[in-house]
C-alpha cells in the first residue's frame, strides 16, 4: 500500500535533529514517520517543531531498526529513514523465504539466536520467557547457521584455542612478548591422533615455528583473562560453535555487536544456566555461584536437551505485531534475493507425470 502511494518522503541531509529544534527538516521527518505510523496521526501540531511526540516516534523507529534509542536523528538513523520502500519489500520477501526454511517443529522449549539482531530468545510452549543481547562473529568470521541440541554447560571453562586463531593471533603475540603465554594463563600441548600431552617447549621456539602444519594446541586455563568467562553452553556441532560468557561486558552496550571469532557471547549467562538447570533441584543459583567461586572446571549435564536454532533474519514481525528491520551485516540479502528471483527451470513432461 505504501509503495502504491509512491513510498515515503525522504528526509534531507543536514545536522542531527533533536528534541526542541524547529526547522523545515523537522517537518520532513514528521511526514516520513507518519507514513509508517511510528508517529501517531494525532501528533501533527507545529509541524516544524521537534516536540515530545516526535521524539517518541523517533525512538519507536530506532527500536524497530536496531539503532541506539536516543531519539536523535543522526547519520545512522537518517540512513535508515531514507531506505526506499521497494528495498524494504524485497527484504521482507527474502526473510519470508528464510522463515519458510526454518524447522517446522522447533521444539516445545528452545533457544533462538538471531545473528542480524544480536539477540537471543528462549521460548517455551510458544511464549518468549527470556531474552538477552549477544555478540556474534565478525563479518569476515561469520557465525554459521544451524540447529542442534544443547546437552551440557561448563562452569569455569578452559579455552581450547582453534588452530586458525593459534597461528594467526597467539603466535604473533608470543613474538611480541615472550612472556605472553604465562601471563595470560596458557598451557601448550602436543597434538596427536587420539592423544594430547603437555609440551616442553620455550616461547622462543614456538615463535620460530612455521604456521603451516602447526602441531601444538594452546589451552587457556579458567580465570579472569579467559575470554569464555565463567560459563559455556555446549550443543555439539561440526562448527565448534557454542554460547559463552565474556569478561568484555561493555561491548553489549553497542548497537552493532559483531566482534567475535564465530562463537556467541551472551549477556546473561548465569540467568540462562539457572533456567536450563531448573529441572535439577540440586543446582540452585546459590550453588552455581559457589561452584563458580571455586575456580575449578565443572561439566553439568542438562536435565533434558534443549534445541538451539541459529538464524539470520534481517526482517521479522514480533509478538506485538511490530515490523522490524536490521542491517544486513553479513551481506546475505542480496545473494538470497537473486536466488529467490530466479525463474524456475521448466519441468520436463516426464517429470510432471512423476
mmCIF file of C-alpha atoms in Angstrom:
data_model
loop_
_atom_site.group_PDB
_atom_site.id
_atom_site.type_symbol
_atom_site.label_atom_id
_atom_site.label_comp_id
_atom_site.label_asym_id
_atom_site.label_seq_id
_atom_site.Cartn_x
_atom_site.Cartn_y
_atom_site.Cartn_z
ATOM 1 C CA UNK A 1 0.000 0.000 0.000
ATOM 2 C CA UNK A 2 2.798 2.414 0.876
ATOM 3 C CA UNK A 3 4.639 1.589 -2.351
ATOM 4 C CA UNK A 4 1.437 2.159 -4.311
ATOM 5 C CA UNK A 5 1.256 5.632 -2.804
ATOM 6 C CA UNK A 6 4.784 6.447 -4.046
ATOM 7 C CA UNK A 7 6.551 5.358 -0.871
ATOM 8 C CA UNK A 8 7.603 7.575 1.992
ATOM 9 C CA UNK A 9 9.181 11.029 1.679
ATOM 10 C CA UNK A 10 12.918 11.403 2.169
ATOM 11 C CA UNK A 11 14.411 13.464 4.987
ATOM 12 C CA UNK A 12 17.031 15.902 3.703
ATOM 13 C CA UNK A 13 20.649 15.649 4.845
ATOM 14 C CA UNK A 14 21.884 18.115 7.453
ATOM 15 C CA UNK A 15 22.789 18.450 11.107
ATOM 16 C CA UNK A 16 21.425 15.987 13.670
ATOM 17 C CA UNK A 17 17.802 16.649 14.593
ATOM 18 C CA UNK A 18 16.968 16.719 18.307
ATOM 19 C CA UNK A 19 14.012 17.480 20.549
ATOM 20 C CA UNK A 20 13.399 21.222 20.838
ATOM 21 C CA UNK A 21 14.712 22.119 17.368
ATOM 22 C CA UNK A 22 12.496 23.956 14.889
ATOM 23 C CA UNK A 23 13.271 23.898 11.160
ATOM 24 C CA UNK A 24 11.937 22.701 7.802
ATOM 25 C CA UNK A 25 13.688 19.298 8.003
ATOM 26 C CA UNK A 26 11.683 18.507 11.153
ATOM 27 C CA UNK A 27 8.516 18.771 9.043
ATOM 28 C CA UNK A 28 10.049 16.265 6.580
ATOM 29 C CA UNK A 29 10.813 13.913 9.473
ATOM 30 C CA UNK A 30 7.260 14.216 10.753
ATOM 31 C CA UNK A 31 5.800 13.330 7.334
ATOM 32 C CA UNK A 32 8.175 10.368 6.992
ATOM 33 C CA UNK A 33 7.251 8.852 10.363
ATOM 34 C CA UNK A 34 3.529 9.369 9.808
ATOM 35 C CA UNK A 35 3.646 7.070 6.769
ATOM 36 C CA UNK A 36 4.977 4.101 8.775
ATOM 37 C CA UNK A 37 2.809 5.017 11.806
ATOM 38 C CA UNK A 38 5.797 5.430 14.096
ATOM 39 C CA UNK A 39 4.280 8.886 14.634
ATOM 40 C CA UNK A 40 0.657 8.841 15.724
ATOM 41 C CA UNK A 41 -1.681 10.781 13.475
ATOM 42 C CA UNK A 42 -2.825 12.996 16.381
ATOM 43 C CA UNK A 43 0.740 14.338 16.885
ATOM 44 C CA UNK A 44 0.740 16.725 13.932
ATOM 45 C CA UNK A 45 0.738 20.127 15.643
ATOM 46 C CA UNK A 46 3.564 22.625 14.993
ATOM 47 C CA UNK A 47 4.880 20.517 12.115
ATOM 48 C CA UNK A 48 8.372 22.071 12.070
ATOM 49 C CA UNK A 49 8.891 21.721 15.843
ATOM 50 C CA UNK A 50 10.665 18.635 17.214
ATOM 51 C CA UNK A 51 8.337 18.067 20.157
ATOM 52 C CA UNK A 52 7.978 15.218 22.648
ATOM 53 C CA UNK A 53 5.572 13.285 20.417
ATOM 54 C CA UNK A 54 8.078 13.337 17.568
ATOM 55 C CA UNK A 55 10.858 12.307 19.957
ATOM 56 C CA UNK A 56 8.834 9.249 20.997
ATOM 57 C CA UNK A 57 8.187 8.423 17.325
ATOM 58 C CA UNK A 58 11.907 8.548 16.542
ATOM 59 C CA UNK A 59 12.611 6.209 19.478
ATOM 60 C CA UNK A 60 9.972 3.773 18.165
ATOM 61 C CA UNK A 61 11.582 3.859 14.721
ATOM 62 C CA UNK A 62 15.072 3.364 16.186
ATOM 63 C CA UNK A 63 13.914 0.408 18.258
ATOM 64 C CA UNK A 64 12.353 -1.252 15.181
ATOM 65 C CA UNK A 65 15.646 -0.845 13.289
ATOM 66 C CA UNK A 66 18.108 -1.927 15.996
ATOM 67 C CA UNK A 67 19.532 1.567 16.462
ATOM 68 C CA UNK A 68 20.571 3.361 19.644
ATOM 69 C CA UNK A 69 17.280 4.628 21.086
ATOM 70 C CA UNK A 70 18.378 8.180 21.892
ATOM 71 C CA UNK A 71 15.648 9.997 19.963
ATOM 72 C CA UNK A 72 18.253 11.859 17.917
ATOM 73 C CA UNK A 73 18.186 11.716 14.110
ATOM 74 C CA UNK A 74 21.905 11.440 13.367
ATOM 75 C CA UNK A 75 23.702 9.840 10.416
ATOM 76 C CA UNK A 76 22.686 6.232 11.193
ATOM 77 C CA UNK A 77 19.007 6.953 11.835
ATOM 78 C CA UNK A 78 18.792 9.233 8.777
ATOM 79 C CA UNK A 79 20.240 6.487 6.584
ATOM 80 C CA UNK A 80 17.617 4.010 7.818
ATOM 81 C CA UNK A 81 14.803 6.551 7.352
ATOM 82 C CA UNK A 82 15.764 7.032 3.710
ATOM 83 C CA UNK A 83 15.899 3.365 2.671
ATOM 84 C CA UNK A 84 13.330 3.141 -0.193
ATOM 85 C CA UNK A 85 10.125 1.217 0.448
ATOM 86 C CA UNK A 86 10.872 -1.063 -2.539
ATOM 87 C CA UNK A 87 14.089 -2.178 -0.845
ATOM 88 C CA UNK A 88 12.195 -2.937 2.375
ATOM 89 C CA UNK A 89 9.644 -5.002 0.438
ATOM 90 C CA UNK A 90 12.444 -7.075 -1.118
ATOM 91 C CA UNK A 91 13.945 -7.513 2.349
ATOM 92 C CA UNK A 92 10.617 -8.822 3.678
ATOM 93 C CA UNK A 93 10.363 -11.281 0.774
ATOM 94 C CA UNK A 94 13.887 -12.628 1.388
ATOM 95 C CA UNK A 95 13.168 -13.162 5.075
ATOM 96 C CA UNK A 96 9.804 -14.810 4.418
ATOM 97 C CA UNK A 97 11.756 -17.354 2.380
ATOM 98 C CA UNK A 98 14.240 -17.808 5.231
ATOM 99 C CA UNK A 99 11.390 -18.384 7.659
ATOM 100 C CA UNK A 100 9.887 -20.958 5.294
ATOM 101 C CA UNK A 101 13.117 -22.949 5.541
ATOM 102 C CA UNK A 102 13.339 -22.890 9.357
ATOM 103 C CA UNK A 103 12.432 -26.058 11.316
ATOM 104 C CA UNK A 104 8.705 -26.762 11.235
ATOM 105 C CA UNK A 105 8.826 -28.049 14.810
ATOM 106 C CA UNK A 106 11.411 -26.018 16.775
ATOM 107 C CA UNK A 107 10.557 -27.873 19.986
ATOM 108 C CA UNK A 108 8.368 -27.119 22.997
ATOM 109 C CA UNK A 109 11.311 -25.358 24.649
ATOM 110 C CA UNK A 110 14.068 -23.879 22.529
ATOM 111 C CA UNK A 111 16.678 -21.159 22.165
ATOM 112 C CA UNK A 112 16.827 -18.920 19.090
ATOM 113 C CA UNK A 113 19.763 -16.692 18.236
ATOM 114 C CA UNK A 114 19.157 -14.112 15.520
ATOM 115 C CA UNK A 115 22.587 -13.081 14.300
ATOM 116 C CA UNK A 116 21.374 -9.973 12.457
ATOM 117 C CA UNK A 117 19.587 -8.560 15.522
ATOM 118 C CA UNK A 118 22.312 -9.611 18.019
ATOM 119 C CA UNK A 119 19.644 -11.169 20.246
ATOM 120 C CA UNK A 120 18.907 -14.466 21.964
ATOM 121 C CA UNK A 121 15.403 -15.553 22.935
ATOM 122 C CA UNK A 122 14.252 -18.536 24.984
ATOM 123 C CA UNK A 123 10.795 -19.825 24.075
ATOM 124 C CA UNK A 124 8.597 -22.219 25.974
ATOM 125 C CA UNK A 125 5.240 -23.522 24.709
ATOM 126 C CA UNK A 126 5.055 -20.679 22.192
ATOM 127 C CA UNK A 127 5.887 -17.866 24.634
ATOM 128 C CA UNK A 128 9.148 -15.939 24.988
ATOM 129 C CA UNK A 129 10.331 -16.416 28.575
ATOM 130 C CA UNK A 130 13.803 -14.864 28.384
ATOM 131 C CA UNK A 131 15.730 -12.539 26.080
ATOM 132 C CA UNK A 132 19.201 -11.067 26.061
ATOM 133 C CA UNK A 133 21.787 -9.361 23.881
ATOM 134 C CA UNK A 134 24.501 -11.384 22.170
ATOM 135 C CA UNK A 135 27.803 -10.738 20.417
ATOM 136 C CA UNK A 136 28.274 -12.673 17.165
ATOM 137 C CA UNK A 137 31.020 -13.312 14.620
ATOM 138 C CA UNK A 138 32.719 -10.510 12.738
ATOM 139 C CA UNK A 139 31.655 -10.079 9.081
ATOM 140 C CA UNK A 140 34.791 -11.969 7.979
ATOM 141 C CA UNK A 141 34.307 -14.620 10.704
ATOM 142 C CA UNK A 142 30.604 -15.373 10.219
ATOM 143 C CA UNK A 143 28.695 -17.234 12.898
ATOM 144 C CA UNK A 144 27.233 -20.215 10.971
ATOM 145 C CA UNK A 145 23.542 -21.036 10.688
ATOM 146 C CA UNK A 146 22.398 -24.407 12.029
ATOM 147 C CA UNK A 147 20.249 -26.176 14.622
ATOM 148 C CA UNK A 148 21.496 -28.562 17.315
ATOM 149 C CA UNK A 149 20.639 -29.799 20.798
ATOM 150 C CA UNK A 150 22.281 -28.217 23.840
ATOM 151 C CA UNK A 151 23.341 -31.043 26.158
ATOM 152 C CA UNK A 152 25.543 -29.608 28.895
ATOM 153 C CA UNK A 153 27.123 -26.499 30.354
ATOM 154 C CA UNK A 154 30.655 -25.989 31.682
ATOM 155 C CA UNK A 155 31.464 -23.773 34.652
ATOM 156 C CA UNK A 156 34.897 -22.104 34.651
ATOM 157 C CA UNK A 157 35.656 -23.445 31.161
ATOM 158 C CA UNK A 158 39.117 -23.760 29.646
ATOM 159 C CA UNK A 159 39.554 -22.247 26.194
ATOM 160 C CA UNK A 160 40.855 -24.684 23.597
ATOM 161 C CA UNK A 161 42.176 -22.230 21.037
ATOM 162 C CA UNK A 162 41.211 -23.106 17.439
ATOM 163 C CA UNK A 163 44.175 -23.653 15.150
ATOM 164 C CA UNK A 164 43.315 -20.627 12.984
ATOM 165 C CA UNK A 165 43.456 -18.296 15.999
ATOM 166 C CA UNK A 166 46.569 -20.028 17.319
ATOM 167 C CA UNK A 167 48.624 -19.402 14.168
ATOM 168 C CA UNK A 168 47.201 -16.003 13.251
ATOM 169 C CA UNK A 169 46.998 -14.379 16.676
ATOM 170 C CA UNK A 170 48.658 -16.313 19.518
ATOM 171 C CA UNK A 171 51.963 -16.884 17.697
ATOM 172 C CA UNK A 172 52.051 -13.204 16.774
ATOM 173 C CA UNK A 173 51.520 -12.243 20.422
ATOM 174 C CA UNK A 174 54.320 -14.589 21.531
ATOM 175 C CA UNK A 175 56.718 -12.938 19.056
ATOM 176 C CA UNK A 176 55.901 -9.534 20.532
ATOM 177 C CA UNK A 177 56.042 -10.708 24.157
ATOM 178 C CA UNK A 178 57.858 -13.958 25.141
ATOM 179 C CA UNK A 179 56.009 -13.922 28.485
ATOM 180 C CA UNK A 180 52.600 -13.744 26.810
ATOM 181 C CA UNK A 181 51.636 -17.405 27.407
ATOM 182 C CA UNK A 182 52.494 -17.443 31.104
ATOM 183 C CA UNK A 183 50.968 -14.010 31.745
ATOM 184 C CA UNK A 184 47.689 -14.965 30.075
ATOM 185 C CA UNK A 185 47.422 -18.443 31.636
ATOM 186 C CA UNK A 186 48.054 -20.615 28.562
ATOM 187 C CA UNK A 187 49.311 -24.182 28.539
ATOM 188 C CA UNK A 188 50.835 -25.769 25.438
ATOM 189 C CA UNK A 189 50.025 -29.316 24.342
ATOM 190 C CA UNK A 190 51.333 -31.549 21.567
ATOM 191 C CA UNK A 191 48.537 -32.697 19.306
ATOM 192 C CA UNK A 192 48.439 -36.226 18.014
ATOM 193 C CA UNK A 193 45.982 -38.793 16.771
ATOM 194 C CA UNK A 194 43.952 -39.863 19.780
ATOM 195 C CA UNK A 195 46.137 -38.163 22.390
ATOM 196 C CA UNK A 196 47.347 -34.855 23.744
ATOM 197 C CA UNK A 197 50.224 -34.251 26.171
ATOM 198 C CA UNK A 198 51.730 -31.105 27.617
ATOM 199 C CA UNK A 199 54.679 -29.819 25.609
ATOM 200 C CA UNK A 200 58.092 -28.879 26.946
ATOM 201 C CA UNK A 201 58.895 -26.048 24.546
ATOM 202 C CA UNK A 202 60.045 -22.474 25.066
ATOM 203 C CA UNK A 203 58.208 -19.389 23.868
ATOM 204 C CA UNK A 204 61.139 -18.559 21.590
ATOM 205 C CA UNK A 205 60.952 -21.985 19.958
ATOM 206 C CA UNK A 206 57.201 -21.650 19.457
ATOM 207 C CA UNK A 207 57.583 -18.189 17.946
ATOM 208 C CA UNK A 208 60.031 -19.567 15.392
ATOM 209 C CA UNK A 209 57.771 -22.370 14.164
ATOM 210 C CA UNK A 210 56.117 -22.085 10.728
ATOM 211 C CA UNK A 211 52.353 -21.602 10.672
ATOM 212 C CA UNK A 212 51.884 -24.483 8.230
ATOM 213 C CA UNK A 213 51.164 -27.833 9.918
ATOM 214 C CA UNK A 214 51.288 -26.307 13.394
ATOM 215 C CA UNK A 215 51.182 -29.299 15.747
ATOM 216 C CA UNK A 216 50.522 -27.629 19.087
ATOM 217 C CA UNK A 217 47.338 -26.816 20.998
ATOM 218 C CA UNK A 218 47.049 -23.717 23.186
ATOM 219 C CA UNK A 219 44.705 -24.074 26.162
ATOM 220 C CA UNK A 220 43.879 -21.114 28.387
ATOM 221 C CA UNK A 221 43.028 -22.154 31.942
ATOM 222 C CA UNK A 222 39.941 -20.768 33.747
ATOM 223 C CA UNK A 223 40.364 -17.285 35.149
ATOM 224 C CA UNK A 224 39.666 -13.594 34.739
ATOM 225 C CA UNK A 225 41.598 -13.416 31.451
ATOM 226 C CA UNK A 226 39.796 -16.336 29.839
ATOM 227 C CA UNK A 227 37.540 -14.982 27.026
ATOM 228 C CA UNK A 228 34.893 -17.646 27.731
ATOM 229 C CA UNK A 229 34.146 -16.102 31.117
ATOM 230 C CA UNK A 230 32.508 -18.256 33.791
ATOM 231 C CA UNK A 231 30.013 -20.358 31.814
ATOM 232 C CA UNK A 232 29.989 -22.171 28.465
ATOM 233 C CA UNK A 233 26.868 -23.720 26.898
ATOM 234 C CA UNK A 234 27.583 -26.659 24.608
ATOM 235 C CA UNK A 235 25.472 -28.028 21.746
ATOM 236 C CA UNK A 236 27.962 -30.322 19.924
ATOM 237 C CA UNK A 237 28.302 -29.359 16.252
ATOM 238 C CA UNK A 238 30.779 -29.574 13.371
ATOM 239 C CA UNK A 239 31.426 -25.813 13.534
ATOM 240 C CA UNK A 240 32.695 -25.945 17.139
ATOM 241 C CA UNK A 241 30.405 -23.007 17.950
ATOM 242 C CA UNK A 242 28.862 -22.533 21.398
ATOM 243 C CA UNK A 243 27.332 -19.889 23.672
ATOM 244 C CA UNK A 244 29.519 -18.451 26.399
ATOM 245 C CA UNK A 245 30.020 -15.732 28.976
ATOM 246 C CA UNK A 246 32.558 -12.950 28.380
ATOM 247 C CA UNK A 247 34.617 -10.579 30.550
ATOM 248 C CA UNK A 248 34.094 -7.822 27.927
ATOM 249 C CA UNK A 249 30.682 -6.659 29.166
ATOM 250 C CA UNK A 250 30.923 -3.131 27.738
ATOM 251 C CA UNK A 251 30.519 -4.447 24.180
ATOM 252 C CA UNK A 252 26.877 -5.279 24.953
ATOM 253 C CA UNK A 253 26.154 -1.538 25.092
ATOM 254 C CA UNK A 254 26.865 -1.148 21.377
ATOM 255 C CA UNK A 255 24.108 -1.430 18.770
ATOM 256 C CA UNK A 256 26.346 -3.349 16.323
ATOM 257 C CA UNK A 257 27.737 -6.370 18.173
ATOM 258 C CA UNK A 258 29.701 -8.352 15.574
ATOM 259 C CA UNK A 259 33.030 -8.789 17.390
ATOM 260 C CA UNK A 260 33.634 -12.497 17.998
ATOM 261 C CA UNK A 261 35.586 -15.184 16.120
ATOM 262 C CA UNK A 262 32.312 -17.011 15.390
ATOM 263 C CA UNK A 263 31.080 -18.216 18.784
ATOM 264 C CA UNK A 264 28.236 -16.381 20.535
ATOM 265 C CA UNK A 265 28.854 -14.359 23.690
ATOM 266 C CA UNK A 266 25.747 -13.848 25.800
ATOM 267 C CA UNK A 267 24.702 -11.035 28.108
ATOM 268 C CA UNK A 268 23.129 -13.070 30.963
ATOM 269 C CA UNK A 269 24.967 -16.407 31.284
ATOM 270 C CA UNK A 270 24.079 -17.080 34.928
ATOM 271 C CA UNK A 271 20.363 -16.457 34.317
ATOM 272 C CA UNK A 272 20.387 -18.815 31.327
ATOM 273 C CA UNK A 273 22.276 -21.508 33.283
ATOM 274 C CA UNK A 274 19.825 -21.246 36.163
ATOM 275 C CA UNK A 275 16.873 -21.563 33.763
ATOM 276 C CA UNK A 276 18.315 -24.573 31.914
ATOM 277 C CA UNK A 277 19.080 -26.415 35.171
ATOM 278 C CA UNK A 278 15.735 -25.740 36.817
ATOM 279 C CA UNK A 279 14.750 -29.386 36.338
ATOM 280 C CA UNK A 280 17.615 -30.350 38.644
ATOM 281 C CA UNK A 281 16.748 -29.141 42.190
ATOM 282 C CA UNK A 282 20.339 -29.596 43.372
ATOM 283 C CA UNK A 283 21.525 -26.762 41.104
ATOM 284 C CA UNK A 284 20.153 -23.579 42.648
ATOM 285 C CA UNK A 285 21.536 -20.143 41.794
ATOM 286 C CA UNK A 286 23.467 -20.172 45.077
ATOM 287 C CA UNK A 287 25.120 -23.499 44.277
ATOM 288 C CA UNK A 288 26.015 -22.313 40.776
ATOM 289 C CA UNK A 289 27.704 -19.236 42.229
ATOM 290 C CA UNK A 290 29.518 -21.356 44.820
ATOM 291 C CA UNK A 291 30.791 -23.736 42.126
ATOM 292 C CA UNK A 292 31.976 -20.811 40.010
ATOM 293 C CA UNK A 293 33.772 -19.321 43.014
ATOM 294 C CA UNK A 294 35.905 -22.456 43.337
ATOM 295 C CA UNK A 295 37.566 -21.600 40.011
ATOM 296 C CA UNK A 296 37.524 -25.290 39.069
ATOM 297 C CA UNK A 297 36.217 -26.508 35.725
ATOM 298 C CA UNK A 298 32.962 -28.442 36.067
ATOM 299 C CA UNK A 299 30.721 -30.052 33.439
ATOM 300 C CA UNK A 300 26.973 -30.261 34.203
ATOM 301 C CA UNK A 301 24.543 -32.268 32.068
ATOM 302 C CA UNK A 302 21.190 -30.622 31.389
ATOM 303 C CA UNK A 303 18.118 -32.436 32.755
ATOM 304 C CA UNK A 304 16.886 -32.604 29.137
ATOM 305 C CA UNK A 305 18.449 -31.469 25.832
ATOM 306 C CA UNK A 306 17.268 -28.084 24.524
ATOM 307 C CA UNK A 307 17.071 -27.204 20.824
ATOM 308 C CA UNK A 308 19.221 -24.276 19.694
ATOM 309 C CA UNK A 309 18.424 -22.558 16.393
ATOM 310 C CA UNK A 310 20.913 -20.055 14.990
ATOM 311 C CA UNK A 311 19.225 -17.913 12.364
ATOM 312 C CA UNK A 312 19.841 -14.855 10.209
ATOM 313 C CA UNK A 313 16.754 -12.651 9.906
ATOM 314 C CA UNK A 314 17.053 -9.020 8.809
ATOM 315 C CA UNK A 315 13.275 -8.531 8.995
ATOM 316 C CA UNK A 316 10.526 -10.061 11.111
ATOM 317 C CA UNK A 317 7.290 -9.272 12.952
ATOM 318 C CA UNK A 318 7.427 -9.572 16.748
ATOM 319 C CA UNK A 319 4.738 -10.871 19.118
ATOM 320 C CA UNK A 320 3.280 -7.338 19.355
ATOM 321 C CA UNK A 321 2.766 -7.266 15.555
ATOM 322 C CA UNK A 322 5.567 -4.716 15.105
ATOM 323 C CA UNK A 323 7.654 -4.961 11.924
ATOM 324 C CA UNK A 324 11.438 -4.892 12.465
ATOM 325 C CA UNK A 325 14.373 -4.370 10.110
ATOM 326 C CA UNK A 326 18.083 -4.840 10.711
ATOM 327 C CA UNK A 327 21.278 -4.073 8.850
ATOM 328 C CA UNK A 328 22.472 -6.935 6.626
ATOM 329 C CA UNK A 329 25.789 -7.299 8.486
ATOM 330 C CA UNK A 330 26.898 -10.401 6.542
ATOM 331 C CA UNK A 331 25.631 -9.059 3.179
ATOM 332 C CA UNK A 332 23.461 -12.121 2.567
ATOM 333 C CA UNK A 333 20.224 -10.450 1.497
ATOM 334 C CA UNK A 334 21.489 -9.590 -2.000
ATOM 335 C CA UNK A 335 22.541 -13.144 -2.974
ATOM 336 C CA UNK A 336 19.382 -14.549 -1.359
ATOM 337 C CA UNK A 337 17.243 -12.140 -3.376
ATOM 338 C CA UNK A 338 18.947 -13.153 -6.632
ATOM 339 C CA UNK A 339 18.296 -16.820 -5.877
ATOM 340 C CA UNK A 340 14.682 -16.102 -4.929
ATOM 341 C CA UNK A 341 14.032 -14.122 -8.110
ATOM 342 C CA UNK A 342 15.459 -16.737 -10.483
ATOM 343 C CA UNK A 343 12.873 -18.171 -12.817
ATOM 344 C CA UNK A 344 12.324 -21.888 -12.167
ATOM 345 C CA UNK A 345 13.655 -24.286 -14.778
ATOM 346 C CA UNK A 346 10.695 -25.522 -16.890
ATOM 347 C CA UNK A 347 9.737 -29.043 -15.873
ATOM 348 C CA UNK A 348 10.015 -31.822 -18.465
ATOM 349 C CA UNK A 349 6.766 -33.633 -19.262
ATOM 350 C CA UNK A 350 8.169 -36.847 -17.798
ATOM 351 C CA UNK A 351 8.913 -35.012 -14.542
ATOM 352 C CA UNK A 352 5.337 -33.729 -14.402
ATOM 353 C CA UNK A 353 3.934 -37.250 -14.796
ATOM 354 C CA UNK A 354 6.097 -38.452 -11.907
#
